[in-house]
Short mmCIF file of C-alpha atoms in Angstrom, two decimals:
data_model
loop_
_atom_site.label_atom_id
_atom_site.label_comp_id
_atom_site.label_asym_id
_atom_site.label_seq_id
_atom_site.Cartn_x
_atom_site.Cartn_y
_atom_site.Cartn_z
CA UNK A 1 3.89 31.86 31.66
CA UNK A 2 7.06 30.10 30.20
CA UNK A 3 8.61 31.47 26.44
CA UNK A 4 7.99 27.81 26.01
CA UNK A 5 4.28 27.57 27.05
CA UNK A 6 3.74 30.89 24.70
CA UNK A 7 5.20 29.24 22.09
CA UNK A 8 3.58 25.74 22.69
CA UNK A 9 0.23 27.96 22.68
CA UNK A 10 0.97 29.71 19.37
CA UNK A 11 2.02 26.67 17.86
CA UNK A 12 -1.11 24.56 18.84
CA UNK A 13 -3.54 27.37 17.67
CA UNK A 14 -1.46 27.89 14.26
CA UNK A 15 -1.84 23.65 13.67
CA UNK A 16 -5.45 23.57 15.17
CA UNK A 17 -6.24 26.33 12.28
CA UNK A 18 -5.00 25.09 9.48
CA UNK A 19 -5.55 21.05 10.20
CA UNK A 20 -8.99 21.77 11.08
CA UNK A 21 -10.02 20.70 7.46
CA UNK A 22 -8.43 17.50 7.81
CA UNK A 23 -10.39 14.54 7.99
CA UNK A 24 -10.48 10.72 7.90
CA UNK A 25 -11.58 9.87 5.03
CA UNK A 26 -14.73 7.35 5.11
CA UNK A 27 -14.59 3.41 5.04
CA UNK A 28 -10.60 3.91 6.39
CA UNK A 29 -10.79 1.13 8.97
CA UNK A 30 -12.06 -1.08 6.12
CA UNK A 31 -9.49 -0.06 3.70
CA UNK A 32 -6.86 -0.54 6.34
CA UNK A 33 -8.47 -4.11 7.33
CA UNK A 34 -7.85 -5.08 3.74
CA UNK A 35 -4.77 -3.39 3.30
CA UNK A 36 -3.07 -5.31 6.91
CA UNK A 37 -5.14 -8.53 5.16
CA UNK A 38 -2.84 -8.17 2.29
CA UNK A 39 0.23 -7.24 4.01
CA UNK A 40 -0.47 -10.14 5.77
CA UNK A 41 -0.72 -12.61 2.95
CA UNK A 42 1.88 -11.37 1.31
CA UNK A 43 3.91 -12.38 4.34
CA UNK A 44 3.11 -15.54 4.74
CA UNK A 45 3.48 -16.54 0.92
CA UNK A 46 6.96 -15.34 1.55
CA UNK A 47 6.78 -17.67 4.55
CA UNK A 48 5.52 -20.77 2.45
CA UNK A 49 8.07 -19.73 -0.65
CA UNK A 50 10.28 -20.85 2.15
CA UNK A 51 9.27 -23.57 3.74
CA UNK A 52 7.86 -25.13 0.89
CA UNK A 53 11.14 -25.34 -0.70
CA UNK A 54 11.56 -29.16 -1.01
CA UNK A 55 8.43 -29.11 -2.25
CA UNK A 56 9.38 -27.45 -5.64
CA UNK A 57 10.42 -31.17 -7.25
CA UNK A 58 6.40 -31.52 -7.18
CA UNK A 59 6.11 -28.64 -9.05
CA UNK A 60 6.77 -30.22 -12.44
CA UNK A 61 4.31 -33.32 -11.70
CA UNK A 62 1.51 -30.75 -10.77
CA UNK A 63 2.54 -28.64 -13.75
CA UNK A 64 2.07 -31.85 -15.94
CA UNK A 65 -0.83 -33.07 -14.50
CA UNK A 66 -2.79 -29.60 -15.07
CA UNK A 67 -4.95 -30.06 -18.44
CA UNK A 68 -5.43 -27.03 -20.70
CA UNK A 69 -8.66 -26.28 -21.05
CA UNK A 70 -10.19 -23.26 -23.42
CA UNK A 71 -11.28 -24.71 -27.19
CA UNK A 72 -12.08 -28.16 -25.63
CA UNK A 73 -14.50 -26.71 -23.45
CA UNK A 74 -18.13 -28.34 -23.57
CA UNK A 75 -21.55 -27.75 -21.39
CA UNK A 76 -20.84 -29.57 -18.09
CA UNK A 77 -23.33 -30.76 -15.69
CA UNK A 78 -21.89 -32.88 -12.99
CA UNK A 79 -22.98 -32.72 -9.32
CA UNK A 80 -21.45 -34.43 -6.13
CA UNK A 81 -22.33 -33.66 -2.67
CA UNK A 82 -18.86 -32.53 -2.44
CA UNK A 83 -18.77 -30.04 -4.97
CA UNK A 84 -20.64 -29.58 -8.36
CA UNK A 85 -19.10 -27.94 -11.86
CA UNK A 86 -22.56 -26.74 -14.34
CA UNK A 87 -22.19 -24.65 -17.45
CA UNK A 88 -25.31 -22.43 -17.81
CA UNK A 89 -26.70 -21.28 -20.65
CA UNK A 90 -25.12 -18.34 -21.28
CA UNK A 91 -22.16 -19.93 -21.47
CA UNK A 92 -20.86 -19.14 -17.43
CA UNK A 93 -19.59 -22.11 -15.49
CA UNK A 94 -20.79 -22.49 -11.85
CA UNK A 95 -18.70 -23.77 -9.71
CA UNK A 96 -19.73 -25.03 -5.77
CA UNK A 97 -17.25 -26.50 -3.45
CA UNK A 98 -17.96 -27.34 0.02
CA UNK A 99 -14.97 -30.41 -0.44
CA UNK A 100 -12.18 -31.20 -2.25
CA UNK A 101 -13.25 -35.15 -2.89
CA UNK A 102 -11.72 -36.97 -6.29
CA UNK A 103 -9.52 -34.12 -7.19
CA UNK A 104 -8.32 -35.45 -10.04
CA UNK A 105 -12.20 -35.87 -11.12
CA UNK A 106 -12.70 -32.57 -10.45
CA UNK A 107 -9.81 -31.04 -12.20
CA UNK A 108 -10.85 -33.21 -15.24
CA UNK A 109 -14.67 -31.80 -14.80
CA UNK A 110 -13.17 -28.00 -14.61
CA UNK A 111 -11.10 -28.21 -17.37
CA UNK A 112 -13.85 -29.53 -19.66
CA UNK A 113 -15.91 -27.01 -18.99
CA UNK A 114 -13.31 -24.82 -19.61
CA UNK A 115 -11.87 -23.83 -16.52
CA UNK A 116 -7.97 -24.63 -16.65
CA UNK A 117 -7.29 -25.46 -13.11
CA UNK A 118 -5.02 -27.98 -10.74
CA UNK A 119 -7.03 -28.91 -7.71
CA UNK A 120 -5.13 -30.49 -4.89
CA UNK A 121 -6.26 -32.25 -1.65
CA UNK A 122 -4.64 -32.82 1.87
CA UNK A 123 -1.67 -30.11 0.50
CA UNK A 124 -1.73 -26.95 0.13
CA UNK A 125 -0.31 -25.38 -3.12
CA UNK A 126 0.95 -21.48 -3.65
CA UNK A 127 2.58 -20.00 -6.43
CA UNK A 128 6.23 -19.20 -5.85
CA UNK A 129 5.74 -15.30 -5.87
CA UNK A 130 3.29 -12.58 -5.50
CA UNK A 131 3.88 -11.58 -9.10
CA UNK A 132 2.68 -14.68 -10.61
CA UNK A 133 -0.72 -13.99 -9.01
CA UNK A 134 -3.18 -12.35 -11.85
CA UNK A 135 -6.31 -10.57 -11.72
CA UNK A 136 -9.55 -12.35 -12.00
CA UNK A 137 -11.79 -9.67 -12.74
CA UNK A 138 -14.02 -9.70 -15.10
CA UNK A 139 -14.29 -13.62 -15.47
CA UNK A 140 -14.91 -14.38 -11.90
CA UNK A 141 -17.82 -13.73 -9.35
CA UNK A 142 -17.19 -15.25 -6.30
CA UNK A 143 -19.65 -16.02 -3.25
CA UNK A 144 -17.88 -16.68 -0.13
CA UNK A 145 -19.32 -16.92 3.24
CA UNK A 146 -18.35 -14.33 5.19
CA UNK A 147 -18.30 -15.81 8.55
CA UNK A 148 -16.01 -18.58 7.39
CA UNK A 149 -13.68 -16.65 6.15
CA UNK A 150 -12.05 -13.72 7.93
CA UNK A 151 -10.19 -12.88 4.89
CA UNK A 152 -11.83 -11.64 2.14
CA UNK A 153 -11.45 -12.07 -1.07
CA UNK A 154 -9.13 -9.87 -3.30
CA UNK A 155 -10.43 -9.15 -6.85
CA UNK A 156 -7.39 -7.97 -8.05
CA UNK A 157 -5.63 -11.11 -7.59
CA UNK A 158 -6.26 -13.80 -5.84
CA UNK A 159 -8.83 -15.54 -3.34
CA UNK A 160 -7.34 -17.24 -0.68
CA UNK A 161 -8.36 -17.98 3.25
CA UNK A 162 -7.06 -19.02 6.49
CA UNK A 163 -8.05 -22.11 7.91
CA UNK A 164 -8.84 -24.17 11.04
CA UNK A 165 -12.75 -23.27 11.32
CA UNK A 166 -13.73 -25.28 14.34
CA UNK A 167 -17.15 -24.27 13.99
CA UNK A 168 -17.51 -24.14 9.69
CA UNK A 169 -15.38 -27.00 9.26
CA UNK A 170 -16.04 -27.35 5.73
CA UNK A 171 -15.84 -24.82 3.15
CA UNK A 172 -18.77 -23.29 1.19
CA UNK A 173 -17.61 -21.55 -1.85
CA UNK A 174 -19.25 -20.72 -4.78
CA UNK A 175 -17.74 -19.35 -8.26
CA UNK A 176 -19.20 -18.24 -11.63
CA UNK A 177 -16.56 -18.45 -13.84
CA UNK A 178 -16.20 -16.89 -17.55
CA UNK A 179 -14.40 -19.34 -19.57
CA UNK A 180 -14.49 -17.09 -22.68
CA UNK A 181 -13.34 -14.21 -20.86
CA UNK A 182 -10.14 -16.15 -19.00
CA UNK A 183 -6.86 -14.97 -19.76
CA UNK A 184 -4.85 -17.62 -21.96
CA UNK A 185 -2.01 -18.84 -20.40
CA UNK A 186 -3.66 -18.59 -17.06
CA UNK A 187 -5.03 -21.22 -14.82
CA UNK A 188 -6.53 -21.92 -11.08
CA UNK A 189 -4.88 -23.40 -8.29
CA UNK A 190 -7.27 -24.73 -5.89
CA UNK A 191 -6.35 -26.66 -2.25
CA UNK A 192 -7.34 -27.86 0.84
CA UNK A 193 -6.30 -29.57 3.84
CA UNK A 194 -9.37 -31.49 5.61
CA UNK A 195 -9.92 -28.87 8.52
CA UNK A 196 -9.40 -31.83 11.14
CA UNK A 197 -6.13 -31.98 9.77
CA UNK A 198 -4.77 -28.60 10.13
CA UNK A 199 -3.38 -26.67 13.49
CA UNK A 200 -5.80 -23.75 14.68
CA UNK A 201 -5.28 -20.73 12.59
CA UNK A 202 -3.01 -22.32 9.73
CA UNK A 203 -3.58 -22.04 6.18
CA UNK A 204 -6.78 -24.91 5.50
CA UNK A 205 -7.45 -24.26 1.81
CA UNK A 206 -6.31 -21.33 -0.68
CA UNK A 207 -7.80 -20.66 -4.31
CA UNK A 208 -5.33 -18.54 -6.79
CA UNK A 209 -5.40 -17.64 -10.52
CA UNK A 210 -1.69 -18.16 -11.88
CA UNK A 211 0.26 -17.91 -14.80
CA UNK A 212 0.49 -21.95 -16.22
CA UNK A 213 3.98 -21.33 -16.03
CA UNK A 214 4.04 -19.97 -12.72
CA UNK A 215 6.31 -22.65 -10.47
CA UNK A 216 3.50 -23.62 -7.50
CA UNK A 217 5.04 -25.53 -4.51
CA UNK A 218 2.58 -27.95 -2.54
CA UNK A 219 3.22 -28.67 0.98
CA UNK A 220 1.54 -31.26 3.35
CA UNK A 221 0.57 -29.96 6.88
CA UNK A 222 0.85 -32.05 10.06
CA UNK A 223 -1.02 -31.31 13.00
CA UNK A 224 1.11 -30.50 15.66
CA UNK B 1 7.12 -35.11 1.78
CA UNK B 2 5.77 -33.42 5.35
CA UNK B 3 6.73 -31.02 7.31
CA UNK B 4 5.53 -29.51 10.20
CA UNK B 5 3.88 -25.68 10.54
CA UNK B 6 2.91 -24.83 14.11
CA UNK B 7 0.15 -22.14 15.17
CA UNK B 8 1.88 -19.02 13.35
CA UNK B 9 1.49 -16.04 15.96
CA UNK B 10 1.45 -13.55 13.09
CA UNK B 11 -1.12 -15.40 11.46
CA UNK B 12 -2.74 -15.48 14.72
CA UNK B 13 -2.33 -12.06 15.01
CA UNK B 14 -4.78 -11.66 10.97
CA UNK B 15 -7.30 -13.67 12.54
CA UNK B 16 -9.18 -11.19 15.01
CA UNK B 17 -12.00 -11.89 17.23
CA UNK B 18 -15.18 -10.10 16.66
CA UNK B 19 -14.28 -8.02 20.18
CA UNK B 20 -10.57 -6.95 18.43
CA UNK B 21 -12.80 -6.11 14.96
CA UNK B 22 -14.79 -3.71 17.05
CA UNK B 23 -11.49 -2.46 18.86
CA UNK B 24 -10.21 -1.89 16.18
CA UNK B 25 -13.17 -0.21 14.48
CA UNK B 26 -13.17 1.97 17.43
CA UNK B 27 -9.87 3.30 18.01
CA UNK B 28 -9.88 4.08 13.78
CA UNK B 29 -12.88 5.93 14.61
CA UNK B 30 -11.98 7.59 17.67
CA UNK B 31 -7.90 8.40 16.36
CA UNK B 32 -8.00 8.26 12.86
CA UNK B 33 -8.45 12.07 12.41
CA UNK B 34 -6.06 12.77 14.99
CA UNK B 35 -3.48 10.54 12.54
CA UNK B 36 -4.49 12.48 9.65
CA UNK B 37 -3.90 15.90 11.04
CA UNK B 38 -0.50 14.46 12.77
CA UNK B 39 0.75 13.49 9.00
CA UNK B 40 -0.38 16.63 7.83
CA UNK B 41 1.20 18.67 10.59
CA UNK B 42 4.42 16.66 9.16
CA UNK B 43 3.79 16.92 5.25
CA UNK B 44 1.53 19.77 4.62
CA UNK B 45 -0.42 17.30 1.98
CA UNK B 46 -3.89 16.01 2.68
CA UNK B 47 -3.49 13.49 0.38
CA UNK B 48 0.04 12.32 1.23
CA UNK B 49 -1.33 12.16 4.94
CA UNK B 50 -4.36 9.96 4.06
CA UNK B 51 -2.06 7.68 2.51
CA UNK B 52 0.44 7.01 5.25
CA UNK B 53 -2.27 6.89 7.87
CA UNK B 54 -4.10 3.96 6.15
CA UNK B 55 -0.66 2.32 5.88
CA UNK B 56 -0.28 3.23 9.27
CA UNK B 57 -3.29 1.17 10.44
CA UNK B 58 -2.52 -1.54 7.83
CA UNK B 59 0.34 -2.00 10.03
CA UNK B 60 -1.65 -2.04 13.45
CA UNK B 61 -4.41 -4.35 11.94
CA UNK B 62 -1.83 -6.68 11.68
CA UNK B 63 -0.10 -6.11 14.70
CA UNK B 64 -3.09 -5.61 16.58
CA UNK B 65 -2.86 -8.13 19.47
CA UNK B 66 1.01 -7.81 19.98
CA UNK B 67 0.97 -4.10 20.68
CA UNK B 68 0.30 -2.71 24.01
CA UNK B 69 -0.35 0.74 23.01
CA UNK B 70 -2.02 0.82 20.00
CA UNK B 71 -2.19 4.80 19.29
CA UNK B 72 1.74 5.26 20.14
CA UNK B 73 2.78 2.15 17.84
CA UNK B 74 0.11 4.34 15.19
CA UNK B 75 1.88 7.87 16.15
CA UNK B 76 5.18 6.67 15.80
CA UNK B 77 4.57 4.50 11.99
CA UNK B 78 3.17 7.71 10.88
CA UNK B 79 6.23 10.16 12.21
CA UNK B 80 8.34 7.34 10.32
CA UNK B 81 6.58 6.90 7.31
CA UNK B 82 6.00 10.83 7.49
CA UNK B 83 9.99 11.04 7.29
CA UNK B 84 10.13 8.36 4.64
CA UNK B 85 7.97 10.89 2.16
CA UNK B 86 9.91 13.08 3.14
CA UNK B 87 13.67 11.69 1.97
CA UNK B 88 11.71 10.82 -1.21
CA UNK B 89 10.88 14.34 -2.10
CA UNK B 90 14.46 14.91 -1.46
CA UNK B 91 15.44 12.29 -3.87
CA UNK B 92 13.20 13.13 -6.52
CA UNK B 93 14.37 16.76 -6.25
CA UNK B 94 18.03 16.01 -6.76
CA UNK B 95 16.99 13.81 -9.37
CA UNK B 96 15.45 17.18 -11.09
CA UNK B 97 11.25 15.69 -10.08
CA UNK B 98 8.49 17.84 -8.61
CA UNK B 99 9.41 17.41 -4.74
CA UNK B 100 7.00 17.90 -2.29
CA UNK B 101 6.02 21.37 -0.22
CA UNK B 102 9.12 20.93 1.83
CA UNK B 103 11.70 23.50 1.12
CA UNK B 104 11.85 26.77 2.92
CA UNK B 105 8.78 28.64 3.54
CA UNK B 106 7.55 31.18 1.33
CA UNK B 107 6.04 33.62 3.63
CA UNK B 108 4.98 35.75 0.82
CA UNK B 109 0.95 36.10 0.78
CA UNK B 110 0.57 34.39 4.16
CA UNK B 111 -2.52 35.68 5.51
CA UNK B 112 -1.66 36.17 8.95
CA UNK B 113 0.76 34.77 12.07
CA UNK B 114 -0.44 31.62 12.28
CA UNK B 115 -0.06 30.62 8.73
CA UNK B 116 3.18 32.14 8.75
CA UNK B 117 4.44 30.09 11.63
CA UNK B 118 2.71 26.92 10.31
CA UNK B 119 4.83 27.59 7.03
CA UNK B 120 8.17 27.93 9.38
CA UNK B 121 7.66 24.96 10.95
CA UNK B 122 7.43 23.41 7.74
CA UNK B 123 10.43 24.16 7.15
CA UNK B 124 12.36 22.92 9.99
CA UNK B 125 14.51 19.91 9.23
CA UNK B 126 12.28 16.73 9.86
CA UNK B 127 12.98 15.59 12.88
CA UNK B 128 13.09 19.49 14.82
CA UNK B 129 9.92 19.83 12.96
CA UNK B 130 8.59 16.28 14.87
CA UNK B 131 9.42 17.09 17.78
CA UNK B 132 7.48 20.45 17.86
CA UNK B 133 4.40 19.04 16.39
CA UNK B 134 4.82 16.35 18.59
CA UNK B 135 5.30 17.99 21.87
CA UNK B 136 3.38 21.53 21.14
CA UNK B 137 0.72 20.81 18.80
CA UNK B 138 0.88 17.15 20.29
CA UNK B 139 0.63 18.30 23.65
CA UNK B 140 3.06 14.73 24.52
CA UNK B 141 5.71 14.28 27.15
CA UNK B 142 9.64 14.34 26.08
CA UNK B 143 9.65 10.77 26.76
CA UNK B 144 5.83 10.03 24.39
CA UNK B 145 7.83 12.25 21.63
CA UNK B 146 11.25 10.39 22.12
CA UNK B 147 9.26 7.08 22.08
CA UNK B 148 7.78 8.23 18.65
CA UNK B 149 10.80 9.51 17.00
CA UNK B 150 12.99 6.33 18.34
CA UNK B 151 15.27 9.04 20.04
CA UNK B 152 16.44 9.71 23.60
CA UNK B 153 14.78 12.29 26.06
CA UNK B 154 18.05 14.48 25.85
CA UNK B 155 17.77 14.95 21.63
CA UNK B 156 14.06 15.68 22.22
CA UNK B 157 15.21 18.56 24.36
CA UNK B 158 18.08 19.93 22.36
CA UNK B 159 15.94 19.33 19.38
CA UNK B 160 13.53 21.16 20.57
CA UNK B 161 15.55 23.99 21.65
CA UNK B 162 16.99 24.35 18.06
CA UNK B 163 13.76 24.33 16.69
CA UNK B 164 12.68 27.22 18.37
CA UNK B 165 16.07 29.32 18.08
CA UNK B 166 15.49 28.38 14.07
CA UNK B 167 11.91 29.44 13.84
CA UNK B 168 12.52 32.51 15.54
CA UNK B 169 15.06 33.20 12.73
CA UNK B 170 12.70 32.44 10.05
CA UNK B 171 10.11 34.22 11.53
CA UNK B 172 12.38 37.16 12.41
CA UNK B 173 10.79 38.03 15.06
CA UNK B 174 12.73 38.94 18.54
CA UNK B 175 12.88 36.07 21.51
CA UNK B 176 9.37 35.68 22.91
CA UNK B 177 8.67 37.18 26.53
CA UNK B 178 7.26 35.39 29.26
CA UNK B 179 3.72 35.82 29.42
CA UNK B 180 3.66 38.64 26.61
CA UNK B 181 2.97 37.62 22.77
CA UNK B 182 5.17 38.02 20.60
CA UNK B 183 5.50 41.03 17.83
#
C-alpha cells in the first residue's frame, strides 16, 4: 500500500465521519427549480431591456394612457367571453382572463374597479429593470393553471410566463385582487401576444406589478 | 415598430419536458447529498453548504439540456462557489467582520485523529484543500479534479503533493509508511 493510498484512506474515513450528518435538505429540487426559474427570468428581462430599446419612445404613451385607479373605484360587474372583471362583496375584485380582447375596455373596467393597470395586446410589455418589480402579496391570489404554465408564479414579485402553448393556446388565469390593500403608486402591467403569433418557446404573455413610474418598454414579436 | 426574436435556446433550455423534470428530480435526489457533503468538506458550514448547493442546481436547472455531464458541471459550480465564500470570509476579515471557520486549525479539544485531520485540511489554502477532498475523499481521477477546479493535470499533482507535505506539518506527525498507519 502507497503513503498515498494510506493517506487517501485516512482522509476518506476522517470526511465520511464528520459529513455523515450532512443532508439535503427537503423540497431542494423544488427550491432549485424556482431558483434556475428566476435566474432565468431575470435573464431574459435583461435580454428584452435590450432589445426592446427602440421601444422606450412608447413608454410615455403607455405611461399616459394608464388611468389611476384607487378612490374612483366602484363595484364592477362586467363579463366577456374573453375575460371578466367582478367586485365581490367583500370588496375583492375577481379578475378572469383567458384573452386579451378590447384592451383598452379592459384597462378602463380594471381601473374602475380599482385595479390600476395597463393591459396591452399583440406586444409584450416589461418594466425596464428587476428593481421596479414589487411584491404583490397580500393583495393578490392568483390561480394559474399549472400545465400551461411551466413557470410559476413568484409572490414576491411578479407573475409572468413563457409562451407558445401549442396545446393550451389560450391562457386561463384567474386573480383576486385587493384594491384596498394595493400599494399606491403601484400598478399592473398585463400582455399578450395571440399564441399563433409567437415562435415556440418565446415570451406569449407576462403579468407584472410595477411602480407607475417604472419606464415599461413594449415590443411586437414576429414569427420567424 | 417590430422586430424579430427567434426560438431563444436559453429559454429553450427553462422550458423542460416532463422526462428532463423527472431527470432532474432524480439526479437532485440521487446527488444532492453528495453536493452537500462536497461543500461542506470545502467550508466546514452546513448551512453555507446548503446554500451554494441549491445555487448550484439553480444553475443546472437552467442549463440542464446543454450540459453533458450534469454531476461534473454540479461538482465543479460548487468547488467555485465554495471558493467564492471563501474570498468573502477573507474580505470581511480584513475588513475587521466575523469570517468564516477558515483560518488555521485549532486542534485543541479535537476528539480524536480524524477530527484532527479534518480540521488540517481545513486549513489548507483553498485550492490544496480541493484537490484533496476532491481526489481522496472524492475518490476522482487527476483529470475529474482538474476538470472541477478549471486547472491542468500537472497543478492537480503538485497541488496535491503540497497538500500532503503541509498537513503533515500541521499534523506533526512523521511521513506516513507504506502500508503502516501513521503515529
Amino acid at each position: 500500500m502507497t503513503d498515498l493510498e494510506v493517506s487517501a484512506r485516512r482522509i476518506r474515513d476522517a470526511f465520511d465521519h464528520d459529513l455523515a450528518d450532512y443532508r439535503a435538505p427537503a423540497g431542494l429540487a423544488e427550491r432549485a427549480r424556482l431558483g434556475g426559474l428566476r435566474r432565468a427570468r431575470s435573464r431574459r428581462l435583461r435580454r428584452w431591456a435590450c432589445a426592446a430599446g427602440a421601444a422606450c419612445a412608447a413608454v410615455g404613451l403607455a405611461t399616459a394612457l394608464t388611468i389611476a385607479a384607487g378612490s374612483s373605484a366602484r363595484p364592477v360587474h362586467v363579463r366577456l367571453a374573453a375575460w371578466s372583471v367582478t367586485t365581490n362583496p367583500d370588496g375583492t375584485v375577481t379578475f378572469k382572463l383567458r384573452k386579451i380582447t378590447q384592451p383598452a375596455r379592459l384597462q378602463h373596467v380594471l381601473a374602475e374597479a380599482g385595479v390600476p393597470a395597463m393591459v396591452r395586446w399583440g406586444e409584450i410589455c416589461l418594466a425596464q429593470g428587476r428593481h421596479d418589480l414589487l411584491s404583490t402579496r397580500g393583495f393578490v391570489k392568483t390561480s394559474i393553471r399549472e400545465n400551461t404554465f411551466p413557470e410559476k408564479y413568484q409572490p414576491e414579485s411578479f407573475f409572468a410566463t413563457l409562451g407558445g402553448q401549442r396545446h393550451t393556446p389560450w391562457l386561463d388565469w384567474s386573480w383576486t385582487i385587493t384594491p384596498g390593500k394595493i400599494p399606491p403608486g403601484g400598478r399592473f402591467v398585463i400582455s399578450a401576444i395571440s399564441p399563433d403569433r409567437v415562435p415556440a418557446d418565446d415570451i406569449q404573455s407576462v403579468w407584472e406589478f410595477v411602480h407607475s413610474s417604472a419606464p415599461v418598454a413594449c415590443a411586437r414579436l414576429m414569427k420567424p | 415598430m417590430l422586430f424579430r426574436l427567434t426560438a431563444d435556446p436559453f429559454v429553450e433550455d427553462v422550458r423542460m419536458s416532463a422526462a428532463d423534470g423527472q431527470a432532474f428530480e432524480l439526479f437532485v435526489r440521487t446527488h444532492a447529498t453528495m453536493l452537500v457533503r462536497l461543500a461542506g468538506a470545502l467550508t466546514g458550514d452546513p448551512d453555507v453548504s446548503e446554500e451554494v448547493v441549491q445555487s448550484a442546481l439553480e444553475r443546472l436547472f437552467v442549463r440542464w439540456r446543454r450540459v453533458d455531464d450534469p454531476l461534473a458541471y454540479a461538482r465543479q459550480v460548487v468547488v467555485n462557489l465554495c471558493r467564492d465564500r471563501g474570498r468573502g470570509a477573507a474580505r470581511r476579515e480584513r475588513a475587521g467582520l466575523p469570517a468564516a471557520d477558515l483560518a488555521a486549525p485549532d486542534l485543541i479539544g479535537v476528539h480524536d485523529d480524524r477530527d484532527q485531520l479534518v480540521r488540517a485540511v481545513r486549513a489548507l489554502p483553498y485550492r490544496q484543500r480541493a484537490v484533496v477532498v476532491l481526489r481522496f475523499w472524492q475518490d476522482l481521477t487527476e483529470q475529474q479534479a482538474a476538470d472541477a477546479l478549471g486547472i491542468g493535470v500537472g497543478t492537480v499533482k503538485s497541488q496535491t503533493s503540497r497538500a500532503l507535505q503541509r498537513l503533515r506539518q500541521l499534523l506533526d506527525s512523521p511521513p506516513v509508511q507504506a502500508g503502516r498507519k501513521p503515529q
